[in-house]
Short mmCIF file of C-alpha atoms in Angstrom, two decimals:
data_model
loop_
_atom_site.label_atom_id
_atom_site.label_comp_id
_atom_site.label_asym_id
_atom_site.label_seq_id
_atom_site.Cartn_x
_atom_site.Cartn_y
_atom_site.Cartn_z
CA MET A 22 44.04 61.69 102.72
CA ASP A 23 45.71 58.68 104.25
CA ARG A 24 48.64 59.81 106.41
CA CYS A 25 50.49 56.55 105.67
CA ARG A 26 50.74 57.56 102.00
CA GLY A 27 52.73 60.41 100.51
CA ILE A 28 51.30 63.79 99.62
CA ASN A 29 52.43 63.40 96.00
CA ASP A 30 50.02 60.47 95.62
CA TYR A 31 47.25 63.04 95.69
CA GLU A 32 48.65 66.32 94.41
CA PRO A 33 50.02 66.13 90.86
CA GLY A 34 52.31 68.81 89.51
CA PRO A 35 54.88 70.89 91.37
CA VAL A 36 54.72 70.94 95.16
CA PRO A 37 56.99 72.63 97.71
CA SER A 38 60.20 70.74 98.46
CA GLU A 39 60.10 68.30 101.39
CA SER A 40 62.25 70.58 103.52
CA ARG A 41 59.59 73.30 103.29
CA VAL A 42 56.66 71.06 104.22
CA ASP A 43 56.09 69.82 107.76
CA ARG A 44 55.12 66.24 108.64
CA TYR A 45 51.42 67.09 108.27
CA GLY A 46 51.69 68.65 104.80
CA PHE A 47 51.62 72.33 105.76
CA ILE A 48 54.15 74.73 104.26
CA LYS A 49 56.59 75.70 107.02
CA GLN A 50 56.83 79.32 108.05
CA ASN A 51 60.24 78.77 109.65
CA VAL A 52 62.56 75.97 108.58
CA SER A 53 64.56 74.71 111.57
CA ASN A 54 67.10 71.93 111.93
CA SER A 55 65.81 69.42 114.49
CA SER A 56 66.85 66.11 112.95
CA ALA A 57 68.15 64.66 116.26
CA ALA A 58 64.89 65.38 118.07
CA GLU A 59 62.92 64.04 115.11
CA GLY A 60 64.96 60.81 115.19
CA LEU A 61 64.10 60.22 118.84
CA GLY A 62 60.47 61.07 118.09
CA LYS A 63 60.30 58.54 115.26
CA SER A 64 61.68 55.76 117.47
CA ARG A 65 59.11 56.49 120.16
CA GLU A 66 56.34 56.74 117.56
CA ALA A 67 57.26 53.31 116.12
CA ARG A 68 56.84 51.71 119.55
CA ARG A 69 53.47 53.40 120.00
CA VAL A 70 52.31 52.27 116.55
CA ARG A 71 53.11 48.65 117.43
CA LYS A 72 51.05 48.91 120.65
CA TRP A 73 48.13 50.47 118.81
CA ARG A 74 48.18 47.92 115.97
CA LYS A 75 48.02 45.13 118.54
CA MET A 76 45.14 46.90 120.30
CA ILE A 77 42.93 47.56 117.25
CA GLY A 78 43.69 44.43 115.20
CA VAL A 79 43.73 44.17 111.41
CA GLY A 80 41.48 46.88 109.99
CA GLY A 81 40.05 47.54 113.45
CA SER A 82 38.77 43.96 113.92
CA ASP A 83 39.69 43.82 117.63
CA TRP A 84 38.71 47.38 118.54
CA LYS A 85 35.26 46.90 120.09
CA HIS A 86 36.42 43.90 122.10
CA TYR A 87 39.45 45.79 123.46
CA VAL A 88 37.38 48.86 124.39
CA ARG A 89 34.95 46.69 126.34
CA ARG A 90 37.77 44.84 128.11
CA LYS A 91 40.11 47.73 128.87
CA PRO A 92 38.29 51.09 128.53
CA HIS A 93 40.71 52.87 130.89
CA VAL A 94 43.73 51.78 128.83
CA VAL A 95 42.04 53.03 125.65
CA LYS A 96 41.19 56.37 127.25
CA ARG A 97 44.74 56.83 128.53
CA ARG A 98 46.31 55.99 125.18
CA ILE A 99 43.95 58.28 123.26
CA ARG A 100 44.76 61.14 125.63
CA LYS A 101 48.45 60.58 124.91
CA GLY A 102 47.69 60.93 121.19
CA ILE A 103 46.77 58.45 118.46
CA PRO A 104 49.73 57.55 116.17
CA ASP A 105 49.40 59.68 113.06
CA CYS A 106 49.41 56.85 110.51
CA LEU A 107 46.54 55.12 112.37
CA ARG A 108 44.58 58.27 113.14
CA GLY A 109 42.14 58.04 110.23
CA LEU A 110 41.15 54.45 111.01
CA VAL A 111 40.88 55.02 114.77
CA TRP A 112 38.79 58.16 114.29
CA GLN A 113 36.32 56.15 112.24
CA LEU A 114 36.18 53.42 114.87
CA ILE A 115 35.64 55.71 117.87
CA SER A 116 33.12 58.00 116.12
CA GLY A 117 30.80 55.24 114.91
CA SER A 118 31.21 56.37 111.30
CA ARG A 119 32.58 53.02 110.12
CA ASP A 120 29.26 51.39 111.07
CA LEU A 121 27.28 54.12 109.26
CA LEU A 122 29.35 53.57 106.11
CA LEU A 123 28.75 49.82 106.15
CA MET A 124 25.00 50.29 106.68
CA ASN A 125 24.64 52.76 103.80
CA PRO A 126 26.41 51.39 100.71
CA GLY A 127 26.19 53.60 97.64
CA VAL A 128 24.51 56.50 99.44
CA TYR A 129 27.49 58.85 99.24
CA GLU A 130 27.94 58.29 95.51
CA GLN A 131 24.23 58.97 94.97
CA LEU A 132 24.44 62.27 96.88
CA VAL A 133 27.55 63.46 95.02
CA ILE A 134 26.66 62.45 91.47
CA TYR A 135 22.89 62.57 91.16
CA GLU A 136 21.70 65.25 93.59
CA THR A 137 21.92 69.04 93.45
CA SER A 138 22.37 71.42 96.38
CA ALA A 139 21.21 74.97 96.96
CA SER A 140 24.54 75.57 98.73
CA GLU A 141 26.85 74.74 95.81
CA LEU A 142 27.91 78.34 95.07
CA ASP A 143 28.53 79.08 98.76
CA ILE A 144 30.69 75.96 99.05
CA ILE A 145 32.71 76.88 95.95
CA ARG A 146 33.25 80.39 97.31
CA ASP A 147 34.64 79.11 100.62
CA ILE A 148 36.76 76.19 99.39
CA SER A 149 40.01 78.15 99.04
CA ARG A 150 39.70 79.46 102.62
CA THR A 151 40.05 76.00 104.14
CA PHE A 152 43.62 75.15 105.20
CA PRO A 153 45.12 77.35 102.43
CA THR A 154 48.71 76.52 103.47
CA HIS A 155 48.26 72.76 103.15
CA VAL A 156 49.57 71.24 99.92
CA PHE A 157 46.49 69.03 99.52
CA PHE A 158 44.18 72.04 99.29
CA GLN A 159 46.46 74.57 97.58
CA GLN A 160 45.84 73.68 93.93
CA ARG A 161 42.81 75.51 92.59
CA HIS A 162 40.23 72.91 91.53
CA GLY A 163 42.82 70.24 92.44
CA PRO A 164 42.10 66.89 94.11
CA GLY A 165 41.90 68.35 97.62
CA GLN A 166 39.50 71.14 96.74
CA ARG A 167 37.35 68.76 94.67
CA SER A 168 37.15 66.25 97.54
CA LEU A 169 36.23 69.00 99.99
CA TYR A 170 33.52 70.29 97.66
CA ASN A 171 32.08 66.78 97.21
CA VAL A 172 31.88 66.07 100.95
CA LEU A 173 30.28 69.42 101.79
CA LYS A 174 27.86 69.24 98.88
CA ALA A 175 26.88 65.69 99.81
CA TYR A 176 26.17 66.70 103.40
CA SER A 177 24.14 69.74 102.34
CA VAL A 178 21.92 67.36 100.34
CA PHE A 179 21.86 64.64 103.00
CA ASP A 180 20.63 67.12 105.64
CA ARG A 181 18.88 69.97 103.85
CA ALA A 182 17.69 71.42 107.19
CA VAL A 183 21.33 72.20 108.07
CA GLY A 184 22.64 72.57 104.52
CA TYR A 185 26.06 74.19 104.53
CA VAL A 186 27.69 76.65 106.95
CA GLN A 187 31.24 77.95 106.47
CA GLY A 188 32.68 76.43 109.66
CA MET A 189 31.81 72.94 108.43
CA GLY A 190 34.60 73.23 105.84
CA PHE A 191 37.27 73.01 108.52
CA LEU A 192 35.75 69.84 109.96
CA ALA A 193 35.52 68.21 106.54
CA GLY A 194 38.97 69.46 105.54
CA LEU A 195 40.60 68.03 108.65
CA LEU A 196 38.93 64.66 108.09
CA LEU A 197 40.00 64.54 104.43
CA LEU A 198 43.64 64.74 105.49
CA TYR A 199 43.19 61.37 107.19
CA MET A 200 40.64 59.42 105.13
CA SER A 201 38.79 59.07 101.84
CA GLU A 202 35.89 61.29 100.76
CA GLU A 203 33.26 58.72 101.63
CA ASP A 204 34.81 58.00 105.05
CA ALA A 205 35.04 61.74 105.79
CA PHE A 206 31.39 62.23 104.80
CA TRP A 207 30.14 59.52 107.15
CA LEU A 208 32.28 60.81 110.00
CA LEU A 209 30.73 64.25 109.44
CA VAL A 210 27.30 62.59 109.59
CA ALA A 211 28.28 60.72 112.77
CA LEU A 212 29.29 63.98 114.44
CA LEU A 213 26.36 66.13 113.37
CA LYS A 214 23.72 63.46 113.88
CA GLY A 215 25.19 62.10 117.13
CA ALA A 216 26.18 58.50 116.38
CA VAL A 217 28.08 58.25 119.69
CA HIS A 218 27.91 61.61 121.47
CA ALA A 219 25.39 64.46 121.53
CA PRO A 220 24.51 65.70 118.01
CA MET A 221 26.50 68.71 116.77
CA GLU A 222 24.03 69.89 114.13
CA GLY A 223 22.82 72.70 116.42
CA LEU A 224 26.20 74.39 115.88
CA TYR A 225 25.23 75.02 112.24
CA GLN A 226 21.46 75.43 112.27
CA VAL A 227 19.85 78.84 111.74
CA GLY A 228 20.66 81.05 114.73
CA LEU A 229 23.46 78.68 115.85
CA PRO A 230 21.41 77.49 118.87
CA LEU A 231 24.01 75.06 120.21
CA VAL A 232 26.76 77.69 119.94
CA GLN A 233 24.64 80.01 122.10
CA GLN A 234 24.15 77.26 124.69
CA TYR A 235 27.84 76.33 124.78
CA LEU A 236 28.92 79.98 125.18
CA PHE A 237 26.46 80.40 128.07
CA GLN A 238 27.87 77.26 129.71
CA PHE A 239 31.46 78.33 129.10
CA GLU A 240 30.83 81.70 130.78
CA HIS A 241 29.51 79.84 133.84
CA LEU A 242 32.61 77.65 133.90
CA VAL A 243 34.93 80.67 133.73
CA ARG A 244 33.17 82.26 136.70
CA GLU A 245 33.35 78.99 138.64
CA HIS A 246 36.94 77.93 137.89
CA LEU A 247 38.57 81.34 137.35
CA PRO A 248 36.46 83.76 139.43
CA LYS A 249 38.92 86.69 139.39
CA LEU A 250 39.32 86.47 135.63
CA GLY A 251 35.54 86.11 135.26
CA GLU A 252 35.04 89.34 137.23
CA HIS A 253 37.69 91.08 135.14
CA PHE A 254 35.95 89.97 131.93
CA SER A 255 32.65 91.34 133.28
CA ARG A 256 34.22 94.71 134.10
CA GLU A 257 35.77 94.92 130.65
CA MET A 258 32.50 93.69 129.07
CA ILE A 259 34.15 90.63 127.52
CA ASN A 260 31.93 87.65 126.84
CA PRO A 261 32.78 84.28 125.23
CA SER A 262 31.05 85.14 121.93
CA MET A 263 33.93 87.56 121.30
CA TYR A 264 36.61 84.87 121.34
CA ALA A 265 35.29 81.32 121.81
CA SER A 266 32.64 80.78 119.10
CA GLN A 267 35.15 79.30 116.63
CA TRP A 268 36.45 76.93 119.31
CA PHE A 269 33.09 75.16 119.26
CA ILE A 270 32.13 75.63 115.59
CA THR A 271 35.41 74.16 114.27
CA VAL A 272 36.57 72.22 117.37
CA PHE A 273 39.82 74.23 117.42
CA SER A 274 40.70 73.32 113.81
CA TYR A 275 40.41 76.89 112.49
CA SER A 276 43.34 78.79 113.94
CA PHE A 277 45.09 76.53 116.45
CA PRO A 278 48.43 74.83 115.71
CA PHE A 279 47.71 71.62 113.83
CA PRO A 280 49.50 69.22 116.24
CA LEU A 281 47.40 70.61 119.12
CA ALA A 282 44.18 70.46 117.07
CA LEU A 283 44.83 66.79 116.25
CA ARG A 284 45.39 65.85 119.89
CA ILE A 285 42.17 67.65 120.84
CA TRP A 286 40.28 65.82 118.07
CA ASP A 287 41.58 62.46 119.30
CA VAL A 288 39.95 63.10 122.67
CA PHE A 289 36.91 64.93 121.27
CA LEU A 290 35.88 61.97 119.13
CA PHE A 291 36.24 59.56 122.06
CA GLU A 292 34.99 61.64 125.00
CA GLY A 293 32.76 64.27 123.39
CA VAL A 294 32.50 68.05 123.53
CA LYS A 295 33.63 68.31 127.17
CA ILE A 296 37.22 68.51 125.96
CA VAL A 297 36.48 71.78 124.13
CA PHE A 298 35.34 73.37 127.40
CA LYS A 299 38.32 71.91 129.26
CA VAL A 300 40.88 73.15 126.73
CA GLY A 301 39.29 76.60 126.69
CA LEU A 302 39.50 76.80 130.48
CA ALA A 303 43.07 75.49 130.47
CA LEU A 304 44.11 78.22 128.01
CA LEU A 305 42.59 80.93 130.18
CA LYS A 306 44.14 79.41 133.30
CA TYR A 307 47.59 79.22 131.68
CA CYS A 308 47.41 82.87 130.61
CA HIS A 309 45.48 84.04 133.70
CA ASP A 310 48.12 86.36 135.15
CA ASP A 311 48.62 88.17 131.85
CA LEU A 312 44.95 88.41 130.89
CA ILE A 313 43.84 89.82 134.24
CA ASN A 314 45.95 92.95 133.71
CA LEU A 315 44.72 93.79 130.19
CA SER A 316 42.08 96.30 129.16
CA PHE A 317 39.33 95.61 126.60
CA GLU A 318 41.16 96.02 123.28
CA LYS A 319 44.31 94.22 124.42
CA LEU A 320 42.18 91.48 125.99
CA ILE A 321 40.38 90.82 122.71
CA HIS A 322 43.70 90.59 120.88
CA ALA A 323 45.20 88.28 123.51
CA LEU A 324 42.17 85.98 123.53
CA ARG A 325 42.44 85.55 119.77
CA ASN A 326 46.24 85.21 119.73
CA PHE A 327 47.47 82.97 122.52
CA PRO A 328 51.27 82.71 122.99
CA GLU A 329 53.13 79.80 121.45
CA ASP A 330 54.04 78.23 124.81
CA ALA A 331 50.33 78.07 125.74
CA MET A 332 49.72 75.94 122.64
CA ASN A 333 52.10 73.13 123.60
CA PRO A 334 49.92 69.97 123.72
CA ASP A 335 52.12 68.31 126.34
CA ILE A 336 51.60 71.26 128.70
CA LEU A 337 48.06 72.37 127.86
CA LEU A 338 46.28 69.02 127.60
CA PRO A 339 47.30 67.55 131.00
CA MET A 340 46.06 70.81 132.50
CA ALA A 341 42.79 70.43 130.59
CA TYR A 342 42.34 66.79 131.67
CA SER A 343 42.60 67.80 135.33
CA ILE A 344 39.64 70.20 135.11
CA LYS A 345 36.27 68.74 136.12
CA VAL A 346 33.30 70.13 134.18
CA SER A 347 30.57 67.45 133.94
CA ARG A 348 28.46 68.57 136.91
CA SER A 349 28.67 72.26 136.04
CA LEU A 350 27.81 71.59 132.39
CA ALA A 351 24.72 69.62 133.40
CA GLU A 352 23.57 72.36 135.78
CA SER A 353 24.21 75.24 133.39
CA LYS A 354 22.42 73.38 130.58
CA ILE A 355 19.29 73.13 132.74
CA GLU A 356 19.59 76.83 133.61
CA TYR A 357 20.05 77.77 129.94
CA GLU A 358 17.01 75.74 128.90
CA LYS A 359 14.90 77.39 131.64
CA GLN A 360 15.94 80.85 130.49
CA ASN A 361 15.27 80.06 126.85
CA ARG A 362 12.11 78.00 127.17
CA LYS A 363 9.49 79.30 124.80
CA PRO A 364 6.24 80.15 126.59
CA LYS A 365 3.32 77.92 125.73
CA ILE A 366 0.70 79.60 123.57
CA GLU A 367 -2.73 79.31 125.15
CA ALA A 368 -5.41 77.94 122.85
#
């Protein structure tokens, strides 16, 4: 769904009044009066949009040239957040999905219309669980739910080895809020097949092998960067599988505030999965003094329900950017592979 167009372009029939829907299309839990702050925000956003339009060119025509010339400027601007009305286009450019789309004309339509999937009933069952408070997905069998079904069904046919896993719905749903079905499908392909960064398909394969690796690596990072908290987790028998699996499976799109999830996705698509580890560590660091005094049951609750102030992108993300993880991730990956290497069967 193109953020530069109105929600009513896609959702016929009655929808909640504008005052009850936030700028992203979610029904507000609390309606507050912040028109002055919003006015300042819109002025700042307009300036940023002009800079970004100049940087990417018409339809993204200047993007590759600009990235080659000024990679540090691009990285800095992405970390500050991509303007919302350009987000869908920029995501396609930085993920490599635009190239996949152009190289595969007609493939998506073939998958949706002419192929059948063994996962169709599972997809239908899960559709209503994806962003249920967003107006685009609220109408049963409406445009949003139909688009989500089509993308997930198409991918389950495109890659029958992976098929469909519930967490994939949040990835596809997030993408559909910013682009067409076909664009969302190819971005999903780019992510899972690794058009730019390491393939994500291991997050959804049988046994979730990549999830297991990432949780092992995250536990190492906690012990390295937050040793006292790591020891406390060990004493209370807390491991990352109890709280961090969804962080990796949905890239924070499942239960995190939407503005924070979007900012994480901006960086994730450009820099790769490292940002998921960094944000996870930053959350634990921010809440360190509270978490270290909690016992098992309260710890589990706290790790699944972080306070609102910890979810402020302008506080959390700079903290995440300052954390260095590349060397540790490389070392812990080697260690994980050693521990999980299957013994060779003698002939």
